[in-house]
mmCIF file of C-alpha atoms and ligand atoms in Angstrom:
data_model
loop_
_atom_site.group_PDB
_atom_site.id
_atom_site.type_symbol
_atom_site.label_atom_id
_atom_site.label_comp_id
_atom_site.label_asym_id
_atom_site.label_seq_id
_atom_site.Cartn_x
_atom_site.Cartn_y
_atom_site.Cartn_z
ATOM 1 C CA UNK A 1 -15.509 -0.597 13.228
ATOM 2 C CA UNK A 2 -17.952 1.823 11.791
ATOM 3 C CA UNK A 3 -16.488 4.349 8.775
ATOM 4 C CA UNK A 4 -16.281 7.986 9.086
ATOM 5 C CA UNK A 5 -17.265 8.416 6.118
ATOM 6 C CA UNK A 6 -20.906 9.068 4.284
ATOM 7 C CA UNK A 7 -22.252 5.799 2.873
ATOM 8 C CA UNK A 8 -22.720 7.252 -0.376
ATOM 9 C CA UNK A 9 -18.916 8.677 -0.951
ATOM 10 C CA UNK A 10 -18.581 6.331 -3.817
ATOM 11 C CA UNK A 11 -22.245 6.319 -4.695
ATOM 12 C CA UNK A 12 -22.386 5.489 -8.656
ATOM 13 C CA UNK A 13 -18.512 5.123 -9.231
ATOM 14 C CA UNK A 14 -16.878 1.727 -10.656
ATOM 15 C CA UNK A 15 -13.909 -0.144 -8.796
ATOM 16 C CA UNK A 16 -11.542 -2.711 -10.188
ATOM 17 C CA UNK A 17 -8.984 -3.948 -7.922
ATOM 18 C CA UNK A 18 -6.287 -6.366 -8.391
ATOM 19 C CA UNK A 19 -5.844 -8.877 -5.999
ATOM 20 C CA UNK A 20 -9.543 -8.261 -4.460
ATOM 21 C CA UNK A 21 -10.005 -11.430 -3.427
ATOM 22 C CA UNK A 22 -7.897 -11.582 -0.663
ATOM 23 C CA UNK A 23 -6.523 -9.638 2.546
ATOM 24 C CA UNK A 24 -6.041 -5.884 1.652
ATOM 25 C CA UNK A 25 -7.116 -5.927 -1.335
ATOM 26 C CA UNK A 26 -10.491 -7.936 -0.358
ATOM 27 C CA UNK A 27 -10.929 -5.141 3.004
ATOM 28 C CA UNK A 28 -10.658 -2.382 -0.213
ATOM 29 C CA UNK A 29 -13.559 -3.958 -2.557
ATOM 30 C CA UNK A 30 -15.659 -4.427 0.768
ATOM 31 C CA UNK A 31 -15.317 -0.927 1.622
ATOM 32 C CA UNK A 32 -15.505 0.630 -1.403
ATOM 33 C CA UNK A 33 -18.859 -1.243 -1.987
ATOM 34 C CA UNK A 34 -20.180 -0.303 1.158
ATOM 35 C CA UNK A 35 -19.512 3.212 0.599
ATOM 36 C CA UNK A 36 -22.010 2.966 -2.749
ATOM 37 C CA UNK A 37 -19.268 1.875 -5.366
ATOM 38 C CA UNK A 38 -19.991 -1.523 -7.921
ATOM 39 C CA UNK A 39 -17.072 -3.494 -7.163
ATOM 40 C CA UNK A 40 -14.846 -5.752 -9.984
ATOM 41 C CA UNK A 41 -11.676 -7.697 -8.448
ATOM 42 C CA UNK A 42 -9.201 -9.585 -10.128
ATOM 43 C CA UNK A 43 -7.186 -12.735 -9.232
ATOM 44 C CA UNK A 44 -5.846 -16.141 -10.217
ATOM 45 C CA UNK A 45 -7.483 -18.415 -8.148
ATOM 46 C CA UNK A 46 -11.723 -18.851 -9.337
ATOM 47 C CA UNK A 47 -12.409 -20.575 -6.258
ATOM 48 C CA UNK A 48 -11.205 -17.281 -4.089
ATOM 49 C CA UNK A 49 -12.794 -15.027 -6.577
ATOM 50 C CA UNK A 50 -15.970 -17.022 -6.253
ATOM 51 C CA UNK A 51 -15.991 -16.961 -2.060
ATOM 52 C CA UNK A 52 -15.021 -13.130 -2.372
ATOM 53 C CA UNK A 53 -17.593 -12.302 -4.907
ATOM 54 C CA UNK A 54 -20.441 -14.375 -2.460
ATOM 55 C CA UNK A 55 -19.447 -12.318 0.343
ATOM 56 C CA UNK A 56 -19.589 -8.984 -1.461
ATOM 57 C CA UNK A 57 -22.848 -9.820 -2.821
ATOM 58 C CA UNK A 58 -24.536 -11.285 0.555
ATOM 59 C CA UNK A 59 -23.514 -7.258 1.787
ATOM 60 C CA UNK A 60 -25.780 -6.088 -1.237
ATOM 61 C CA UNK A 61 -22.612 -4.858 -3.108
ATOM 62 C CA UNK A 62 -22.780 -5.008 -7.029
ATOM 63 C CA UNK A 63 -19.838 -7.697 -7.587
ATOM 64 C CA UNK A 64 -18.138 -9.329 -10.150
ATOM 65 C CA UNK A 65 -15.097 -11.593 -10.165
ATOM 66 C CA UNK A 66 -12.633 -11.863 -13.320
ATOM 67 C CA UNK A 67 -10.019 -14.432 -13.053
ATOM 68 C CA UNK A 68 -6.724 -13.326 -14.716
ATOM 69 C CA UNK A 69 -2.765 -12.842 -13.711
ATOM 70 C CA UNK A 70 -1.567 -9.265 -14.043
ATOM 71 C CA UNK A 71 1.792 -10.169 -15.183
ATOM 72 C CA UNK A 72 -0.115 -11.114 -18.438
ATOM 73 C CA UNK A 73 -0.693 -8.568 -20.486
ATOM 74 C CA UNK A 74 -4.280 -10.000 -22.467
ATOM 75 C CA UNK A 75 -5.667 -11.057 -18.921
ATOM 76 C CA UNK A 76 -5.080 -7.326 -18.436
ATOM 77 C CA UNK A 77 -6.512 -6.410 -21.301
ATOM 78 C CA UNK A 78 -9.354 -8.722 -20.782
ATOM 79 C CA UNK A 79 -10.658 -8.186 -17.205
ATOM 80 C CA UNK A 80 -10.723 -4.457 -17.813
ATOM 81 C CA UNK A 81 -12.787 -4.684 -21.123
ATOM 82 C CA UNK A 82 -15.424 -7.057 -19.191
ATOM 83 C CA UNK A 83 -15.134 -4.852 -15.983
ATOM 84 C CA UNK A 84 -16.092 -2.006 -18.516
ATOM 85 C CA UNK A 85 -18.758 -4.357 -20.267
ATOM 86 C CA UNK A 86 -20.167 -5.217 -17.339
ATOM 87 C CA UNK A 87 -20.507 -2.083 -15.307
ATOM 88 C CA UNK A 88 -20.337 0.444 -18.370
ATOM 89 C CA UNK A 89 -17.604 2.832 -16.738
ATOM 90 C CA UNK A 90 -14.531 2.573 -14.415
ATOM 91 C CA UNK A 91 -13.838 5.444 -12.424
ATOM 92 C CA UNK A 92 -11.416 3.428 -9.814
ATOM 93 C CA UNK A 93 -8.454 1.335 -10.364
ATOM 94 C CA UNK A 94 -6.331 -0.296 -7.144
ATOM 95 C CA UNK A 95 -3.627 -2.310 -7.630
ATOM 96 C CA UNK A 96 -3.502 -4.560 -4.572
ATOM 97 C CA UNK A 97 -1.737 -7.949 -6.464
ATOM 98 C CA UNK A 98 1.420 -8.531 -5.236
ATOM 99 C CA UNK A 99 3.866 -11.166 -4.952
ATOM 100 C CA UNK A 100 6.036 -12.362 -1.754
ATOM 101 C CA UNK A 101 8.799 -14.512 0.045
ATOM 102 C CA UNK A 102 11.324 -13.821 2.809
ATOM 103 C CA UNK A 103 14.411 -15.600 1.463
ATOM 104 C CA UNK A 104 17.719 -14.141 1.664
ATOM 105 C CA UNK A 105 19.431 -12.339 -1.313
ATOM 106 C CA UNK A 106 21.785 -14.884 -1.751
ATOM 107 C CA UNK A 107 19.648 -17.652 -2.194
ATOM 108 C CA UNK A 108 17.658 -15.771 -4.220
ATOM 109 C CA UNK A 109 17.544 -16.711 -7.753
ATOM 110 C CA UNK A 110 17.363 -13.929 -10.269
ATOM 111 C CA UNK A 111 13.970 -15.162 -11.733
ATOM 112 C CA UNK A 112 12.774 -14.924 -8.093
ATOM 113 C CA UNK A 113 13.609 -11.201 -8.135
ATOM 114 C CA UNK A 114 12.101 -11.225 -11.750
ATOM 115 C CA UNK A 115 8.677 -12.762 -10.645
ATOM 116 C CA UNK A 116 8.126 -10.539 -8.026
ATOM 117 C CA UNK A 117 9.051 -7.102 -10.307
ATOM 118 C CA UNK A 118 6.662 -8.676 -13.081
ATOM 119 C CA UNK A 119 3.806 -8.800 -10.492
ATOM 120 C CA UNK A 120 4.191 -5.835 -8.187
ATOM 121 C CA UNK A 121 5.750 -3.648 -10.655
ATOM 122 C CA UNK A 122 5.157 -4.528 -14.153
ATOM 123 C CA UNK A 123 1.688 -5.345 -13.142
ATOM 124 C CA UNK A 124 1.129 -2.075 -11.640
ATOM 125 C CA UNK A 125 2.179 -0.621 -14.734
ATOM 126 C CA UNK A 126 0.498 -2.685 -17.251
ATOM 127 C CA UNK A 127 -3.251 -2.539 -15.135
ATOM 128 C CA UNK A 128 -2.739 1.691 -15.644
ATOM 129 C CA UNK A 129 -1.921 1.342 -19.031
ATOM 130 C CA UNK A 130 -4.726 -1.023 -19.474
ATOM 131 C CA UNK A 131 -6.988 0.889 -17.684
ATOM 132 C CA UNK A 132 -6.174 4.483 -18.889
ATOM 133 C CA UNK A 133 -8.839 4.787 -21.373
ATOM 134 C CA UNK A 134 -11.629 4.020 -19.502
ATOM 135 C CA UNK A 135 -10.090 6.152 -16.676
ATOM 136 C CA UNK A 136 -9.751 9.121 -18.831
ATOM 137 C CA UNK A 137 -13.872 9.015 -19.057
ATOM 138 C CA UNK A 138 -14.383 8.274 -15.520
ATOM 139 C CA UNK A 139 -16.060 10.838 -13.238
ATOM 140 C CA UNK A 140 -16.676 13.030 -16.305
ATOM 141 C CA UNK A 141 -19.959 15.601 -15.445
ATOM 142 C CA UNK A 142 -19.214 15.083 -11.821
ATOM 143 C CA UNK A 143 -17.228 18.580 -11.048
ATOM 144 C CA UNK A 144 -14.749 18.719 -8.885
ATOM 145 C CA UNK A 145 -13.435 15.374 -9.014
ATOM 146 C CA UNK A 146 -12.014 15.630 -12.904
ATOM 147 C CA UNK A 147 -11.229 12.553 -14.497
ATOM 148 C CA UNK A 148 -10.728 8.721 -12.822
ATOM 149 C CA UNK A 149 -8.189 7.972 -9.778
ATOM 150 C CA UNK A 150 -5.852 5.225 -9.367
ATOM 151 C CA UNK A 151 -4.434 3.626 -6.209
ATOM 152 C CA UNK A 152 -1.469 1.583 -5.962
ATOM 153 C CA UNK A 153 -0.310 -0.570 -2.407
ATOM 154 C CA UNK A 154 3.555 -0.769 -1.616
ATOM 155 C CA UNK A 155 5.172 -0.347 1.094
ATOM 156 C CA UNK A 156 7.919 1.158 3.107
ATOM 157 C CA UNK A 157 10.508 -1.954 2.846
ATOM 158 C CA UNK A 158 12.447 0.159 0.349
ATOM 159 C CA UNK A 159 12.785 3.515 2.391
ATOM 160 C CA UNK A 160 15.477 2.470 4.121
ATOM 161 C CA UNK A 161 16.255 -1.429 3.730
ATOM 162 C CA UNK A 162 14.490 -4.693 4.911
ATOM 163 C CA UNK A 163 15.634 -8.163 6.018
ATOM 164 C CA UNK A 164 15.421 -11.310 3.361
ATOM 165 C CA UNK A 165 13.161 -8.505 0.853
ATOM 166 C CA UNK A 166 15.615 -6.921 -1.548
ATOM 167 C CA UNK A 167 12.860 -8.346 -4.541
ATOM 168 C CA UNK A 168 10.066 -6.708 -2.952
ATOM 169 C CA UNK A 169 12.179 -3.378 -2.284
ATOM 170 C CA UNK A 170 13.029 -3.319 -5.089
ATOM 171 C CA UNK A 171 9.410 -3.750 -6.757
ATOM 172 C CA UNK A 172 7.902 -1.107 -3.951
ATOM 173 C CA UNK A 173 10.442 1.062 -5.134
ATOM 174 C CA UNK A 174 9.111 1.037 -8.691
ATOM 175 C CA UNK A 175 5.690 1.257 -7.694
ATOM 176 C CA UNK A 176 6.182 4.215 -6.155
ATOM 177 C CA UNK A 177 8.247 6.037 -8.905
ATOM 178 C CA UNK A 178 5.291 4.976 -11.244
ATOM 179 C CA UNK A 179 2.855 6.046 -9.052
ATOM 180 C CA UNK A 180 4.653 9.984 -9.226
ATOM 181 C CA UNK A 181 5.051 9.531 -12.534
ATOM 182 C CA UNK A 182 1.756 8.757 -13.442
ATOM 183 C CA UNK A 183 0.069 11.396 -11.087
ATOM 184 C CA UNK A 184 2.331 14.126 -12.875
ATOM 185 C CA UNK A 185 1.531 12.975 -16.788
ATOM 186 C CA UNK A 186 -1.830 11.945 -15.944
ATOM 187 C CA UNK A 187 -2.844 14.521 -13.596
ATOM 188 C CA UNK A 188 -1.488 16.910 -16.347
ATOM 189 C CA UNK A 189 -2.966 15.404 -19.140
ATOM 190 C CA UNK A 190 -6.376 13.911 -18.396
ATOM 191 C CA UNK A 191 -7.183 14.845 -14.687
ATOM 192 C CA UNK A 192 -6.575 11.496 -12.930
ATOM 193 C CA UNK A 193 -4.616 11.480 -9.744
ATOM 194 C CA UNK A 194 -2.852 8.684 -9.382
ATOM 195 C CA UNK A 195 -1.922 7.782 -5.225
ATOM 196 C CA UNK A 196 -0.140 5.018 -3.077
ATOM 197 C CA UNK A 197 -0.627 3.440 -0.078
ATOM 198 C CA UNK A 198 2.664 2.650 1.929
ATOM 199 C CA UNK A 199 0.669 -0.255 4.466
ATOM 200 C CA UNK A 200 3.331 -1.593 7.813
ATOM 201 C CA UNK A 201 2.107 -4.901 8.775
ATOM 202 C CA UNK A 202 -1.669 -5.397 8.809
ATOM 203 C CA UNK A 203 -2.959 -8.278 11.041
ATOM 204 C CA UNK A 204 -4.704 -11.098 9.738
ATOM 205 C CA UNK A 205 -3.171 -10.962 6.196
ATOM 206 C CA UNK A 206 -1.544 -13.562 3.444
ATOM 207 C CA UNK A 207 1.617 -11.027 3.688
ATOM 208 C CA UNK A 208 1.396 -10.964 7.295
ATOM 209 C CA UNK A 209 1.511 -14.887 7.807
ATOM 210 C CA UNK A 210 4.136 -15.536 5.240
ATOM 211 C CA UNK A 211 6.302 -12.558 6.280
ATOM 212 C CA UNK A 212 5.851 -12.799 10.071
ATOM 213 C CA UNK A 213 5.707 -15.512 11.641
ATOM 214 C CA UNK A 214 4.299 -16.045 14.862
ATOM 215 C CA UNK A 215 7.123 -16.320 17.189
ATOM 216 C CA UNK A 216 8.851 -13.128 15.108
ATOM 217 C CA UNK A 217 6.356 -11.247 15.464
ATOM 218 C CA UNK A 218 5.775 -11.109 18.992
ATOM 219 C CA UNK A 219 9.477 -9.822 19.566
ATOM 220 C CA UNK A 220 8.941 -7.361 17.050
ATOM 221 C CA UNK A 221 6.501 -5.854 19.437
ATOM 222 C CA UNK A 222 8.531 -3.566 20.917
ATOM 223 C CA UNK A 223 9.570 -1.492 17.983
ATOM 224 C CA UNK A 224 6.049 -0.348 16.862
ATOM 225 C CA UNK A 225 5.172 3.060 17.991
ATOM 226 C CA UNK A 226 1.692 2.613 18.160
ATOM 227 C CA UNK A 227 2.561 -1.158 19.832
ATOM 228 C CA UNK A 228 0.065 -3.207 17.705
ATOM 229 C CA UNK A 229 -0.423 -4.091 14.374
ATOM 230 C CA UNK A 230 -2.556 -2.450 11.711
ATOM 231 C CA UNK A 231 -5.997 -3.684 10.917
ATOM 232 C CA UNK A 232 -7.230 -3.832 7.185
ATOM 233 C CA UNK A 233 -9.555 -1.212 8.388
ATOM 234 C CA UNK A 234 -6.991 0.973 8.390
ATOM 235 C CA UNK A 235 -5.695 0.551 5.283
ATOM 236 C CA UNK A 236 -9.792 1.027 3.522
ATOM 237 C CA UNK A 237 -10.267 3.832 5.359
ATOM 238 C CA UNK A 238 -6.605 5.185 4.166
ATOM 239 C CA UNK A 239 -8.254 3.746 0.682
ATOM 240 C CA UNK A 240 -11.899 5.874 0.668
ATOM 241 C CA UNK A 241 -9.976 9.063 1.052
ATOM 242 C CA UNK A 242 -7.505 9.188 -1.357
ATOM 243 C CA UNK A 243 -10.058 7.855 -4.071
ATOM 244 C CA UNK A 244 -13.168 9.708 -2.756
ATOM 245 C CA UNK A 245 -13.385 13.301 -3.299
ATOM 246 C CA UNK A 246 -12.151 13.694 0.449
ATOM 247 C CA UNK A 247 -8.677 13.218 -1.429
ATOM 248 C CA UNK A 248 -9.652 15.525 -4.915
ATOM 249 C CA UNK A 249 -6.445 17.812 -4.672
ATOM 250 C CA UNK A 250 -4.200 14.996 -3.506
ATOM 251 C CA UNK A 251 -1.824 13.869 -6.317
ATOM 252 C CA UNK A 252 1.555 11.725 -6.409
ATOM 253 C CA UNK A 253 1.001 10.924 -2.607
ATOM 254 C CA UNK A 254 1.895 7.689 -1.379
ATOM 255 C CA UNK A 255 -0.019 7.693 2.114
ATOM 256 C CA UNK A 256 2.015 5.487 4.821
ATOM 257 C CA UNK A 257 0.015 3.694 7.099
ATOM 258 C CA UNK A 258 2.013 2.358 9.658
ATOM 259 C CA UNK A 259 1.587 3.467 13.048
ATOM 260 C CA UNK A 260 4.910 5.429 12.428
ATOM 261 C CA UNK A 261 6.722 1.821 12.248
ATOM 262 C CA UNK A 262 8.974 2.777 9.704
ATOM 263 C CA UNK A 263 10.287 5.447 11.945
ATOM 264 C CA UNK A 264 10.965 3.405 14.574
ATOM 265 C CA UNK A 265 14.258 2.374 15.993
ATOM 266 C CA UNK A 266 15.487 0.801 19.668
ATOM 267 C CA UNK A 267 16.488 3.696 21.898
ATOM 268 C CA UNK A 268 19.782 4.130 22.774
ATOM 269 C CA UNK A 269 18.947 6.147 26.513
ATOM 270 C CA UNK A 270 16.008 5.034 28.646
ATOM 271 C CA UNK A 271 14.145 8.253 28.591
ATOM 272 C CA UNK A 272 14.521 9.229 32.545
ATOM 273 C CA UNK A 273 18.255 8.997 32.129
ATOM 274 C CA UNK A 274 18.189 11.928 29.500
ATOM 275 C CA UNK A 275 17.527 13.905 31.984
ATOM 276 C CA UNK A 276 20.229 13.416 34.204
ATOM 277 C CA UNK A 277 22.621 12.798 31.130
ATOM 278 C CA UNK A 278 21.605 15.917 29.986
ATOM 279 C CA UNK A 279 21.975 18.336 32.560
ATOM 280 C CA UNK A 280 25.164 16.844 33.464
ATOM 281 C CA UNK A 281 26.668 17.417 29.715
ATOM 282 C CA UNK A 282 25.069 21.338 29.813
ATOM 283 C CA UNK A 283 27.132 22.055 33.120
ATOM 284 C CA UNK A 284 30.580 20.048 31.859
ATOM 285 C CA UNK A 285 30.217 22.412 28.537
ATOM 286 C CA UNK A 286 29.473 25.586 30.523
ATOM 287 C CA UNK A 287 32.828 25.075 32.579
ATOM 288 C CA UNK A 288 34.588 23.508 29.706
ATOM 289 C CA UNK A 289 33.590 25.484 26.252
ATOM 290 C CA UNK A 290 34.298 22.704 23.811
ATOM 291 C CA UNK A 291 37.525 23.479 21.770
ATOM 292 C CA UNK A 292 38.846 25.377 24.594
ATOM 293 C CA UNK A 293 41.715 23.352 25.939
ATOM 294 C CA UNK A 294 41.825 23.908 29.969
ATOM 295 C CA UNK A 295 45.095 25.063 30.044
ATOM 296 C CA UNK A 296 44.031 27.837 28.333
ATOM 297 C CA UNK A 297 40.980 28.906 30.334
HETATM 298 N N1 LIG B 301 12.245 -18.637 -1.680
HETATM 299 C C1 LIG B 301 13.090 -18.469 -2.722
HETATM 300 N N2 LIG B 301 12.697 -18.435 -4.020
HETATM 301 C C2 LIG B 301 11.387 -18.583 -4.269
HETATM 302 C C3 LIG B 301 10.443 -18.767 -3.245
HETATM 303 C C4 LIG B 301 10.919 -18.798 -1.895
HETATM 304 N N3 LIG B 301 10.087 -18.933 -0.850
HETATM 305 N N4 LIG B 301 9.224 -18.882 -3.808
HETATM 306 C C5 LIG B 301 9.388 -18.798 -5.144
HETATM 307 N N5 LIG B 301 10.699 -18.599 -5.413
HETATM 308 C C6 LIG B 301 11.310 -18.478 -6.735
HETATM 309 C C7 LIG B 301 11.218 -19.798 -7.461
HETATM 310 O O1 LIG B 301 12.249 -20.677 -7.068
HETATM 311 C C8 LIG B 301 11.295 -19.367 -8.919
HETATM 312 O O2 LIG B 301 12.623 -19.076 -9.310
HETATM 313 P P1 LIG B 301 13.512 -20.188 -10.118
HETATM 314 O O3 LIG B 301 12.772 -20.457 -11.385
HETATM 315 O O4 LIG B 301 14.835 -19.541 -10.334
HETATM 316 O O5 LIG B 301 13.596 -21.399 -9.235
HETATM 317 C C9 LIG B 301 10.571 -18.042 -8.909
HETATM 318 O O6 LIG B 301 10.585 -17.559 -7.563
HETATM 319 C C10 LIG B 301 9.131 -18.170 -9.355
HETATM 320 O O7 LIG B 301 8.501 -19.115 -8.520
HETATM 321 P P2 LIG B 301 7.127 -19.838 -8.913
HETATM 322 O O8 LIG B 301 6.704 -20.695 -7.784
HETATM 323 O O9 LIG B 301 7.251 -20.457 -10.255
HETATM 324 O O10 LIG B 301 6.166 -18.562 -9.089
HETATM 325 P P3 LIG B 301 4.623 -18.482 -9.134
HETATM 326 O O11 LIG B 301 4.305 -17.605 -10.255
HETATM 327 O O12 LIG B 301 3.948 -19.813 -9.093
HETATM 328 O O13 LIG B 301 4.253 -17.783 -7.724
HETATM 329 C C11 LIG B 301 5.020 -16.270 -6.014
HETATM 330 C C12 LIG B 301 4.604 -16.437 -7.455
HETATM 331 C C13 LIG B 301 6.308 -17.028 -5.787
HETATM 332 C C14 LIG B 301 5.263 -14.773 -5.776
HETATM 333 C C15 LIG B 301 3.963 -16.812 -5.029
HETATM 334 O O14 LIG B 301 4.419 -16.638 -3.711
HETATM 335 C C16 LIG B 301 2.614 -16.139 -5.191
HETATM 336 O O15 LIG B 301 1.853 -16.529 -6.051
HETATM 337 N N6 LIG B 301 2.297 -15.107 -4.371
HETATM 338 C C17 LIG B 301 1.050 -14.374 -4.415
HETATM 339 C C18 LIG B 301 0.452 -14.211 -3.070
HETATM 340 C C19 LIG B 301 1.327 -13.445 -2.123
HETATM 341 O O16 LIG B 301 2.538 -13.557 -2.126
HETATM 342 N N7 LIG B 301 0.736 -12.666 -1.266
HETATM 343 C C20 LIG B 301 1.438 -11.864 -0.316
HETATM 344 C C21 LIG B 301 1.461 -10.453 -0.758
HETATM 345 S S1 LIG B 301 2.315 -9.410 0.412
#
């Protein structure tokens, strides 16, 4: 699908994104790139940082792939240095690594809960802290947009509760707090806004195909508003606007992209019967005011 947006939104600006190799974050580093940004990603496997980085480049999008785990702190350390090395700035950090497993919270085993706050949330936390410096310079001379902008991906598991995902929850959860917290010390401080992305299941995903599988997901259909499933797209395009300077007085926000899924519940009335229902309950409280016994009307 084409973008909406100018080609040059992120003309001159540096990106390093966790978890770029892959799925969201992957759909993010494309975008970003072909909206004039220079594009660093981070992930653990070389051989998926290699394919990602070919791609990026065969689009004419300056590339570069770091290998490193964000739940360690001197690969943290590490792949921003070189993404600042290489590119001489970073104006853009997304943190799009995250970790994930249905399994049910009984047969989950505390490290299992552990491993998935160290990469979603810990990891969130230790990329910004990494990062901060650099960010504090980014976008510097360039007016309204003040200093650099972060972006962190959750989710809405934790807004009310989710199946087989109280490690995730749990982890979203913190990545949101952090991503308030941030955009109120931050913002404050050194004029970075700091936002979130809240994604609902996105087709053609790793999440999607280890959360949802095949024969789940088609009975889930019915419960999406918008009866489909989100496209990466969606999620970039989400992405561009909160980083860009289409998004330069939004702060704190974590953006849920969703199709209004995490709204969604079965109905209890088909909707013609409210009408009937309805009109029959108006004229039973006209004649019988409620709390008005009828032997004394
Ligand atoms: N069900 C229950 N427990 C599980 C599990 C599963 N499917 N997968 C892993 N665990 C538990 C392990 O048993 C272990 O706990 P234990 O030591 O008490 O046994 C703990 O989680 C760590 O597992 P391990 O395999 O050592 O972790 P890892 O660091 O190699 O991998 C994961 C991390 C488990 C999060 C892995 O799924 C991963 O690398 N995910 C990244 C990609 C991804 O999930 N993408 C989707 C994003 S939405």
């Amino acid at each position: 699908m084409e973008s909406p947006f100018r080609s040059d939104v992120l003309k001159g600006k540096v990106a390093l994104i966790t978890g770029g190799g892959s799925g969201i974050g992957f759909e993010i580093s494309k975008q970003f790139g072909k909206h004039g940004a220079s594009v660093a990603i981070m992930g653990r496997r070389k051989q998926v940082l290699d394919f990602a980085v070919s791609a990026l480049q065969s689009l004419g999008i300056p590339a570069v792939g770091f290998e490193g785990d964000v739940r360690k702190q001197e690969d943290a350390t590490i792949v921003v240095e070189s993404t600042y090395k290489h590119f001489g700035r970073i104006d853009i950090l997304v943190n799009a690594a995250a970790g994930n497993f249905l399994v049910s919270a009984e047969d989950l085993s505390p490290n299992g809960f552990r491993t998935v706050m160290d990469i979603d949330s810990v990891g969130t936390f230790t990329m910004c802290h990494e990062a901060l410096k650099y960010l504090k310079k980014g976008g510097l001379g360039r007016g309204s947009s003040g200093g650099g902008t972060i972006l962190n991906i959750s989710a809405t598991l934790h807004y009310t509760a989710s199946w087989y995902q109280v490690h995730v929850s749990a982890a979203k959860a913190a990545v949101d707090a952090t991503t308030r917290n941030l955009a109120l010390e931050w913002g404050t401080d050194y004029d970075i806004r700091v936002n979130g992305i809240a994604p609902g299941p996105i087709g053609d995903t790793p999440g999607m195909s280890k959360l949802v599988p095949q024969e789940v997901n088609s009975k889930a259909r019915d419960f999406r508003p918008l009866y489909r499933l989100g496209e990466k797209w969606d999620i970039a395009m989400a992405a561009l606007y909160l980083v860009s300077d289409a998004g330069k007085f939004v702060n704190g926000n974590i953006v849920i992209v969703d199709g209004g899924l995490w709204l969604s519940r079965p109905r209890h009335l088909p909707k013609e019967a409210v009408k009937q229902v309805s009109r029959i309950v108006e004229k039973r409280s006209r004649e019988e005011p409620v709390g008005v016994p009828r032997s004394k009307m």
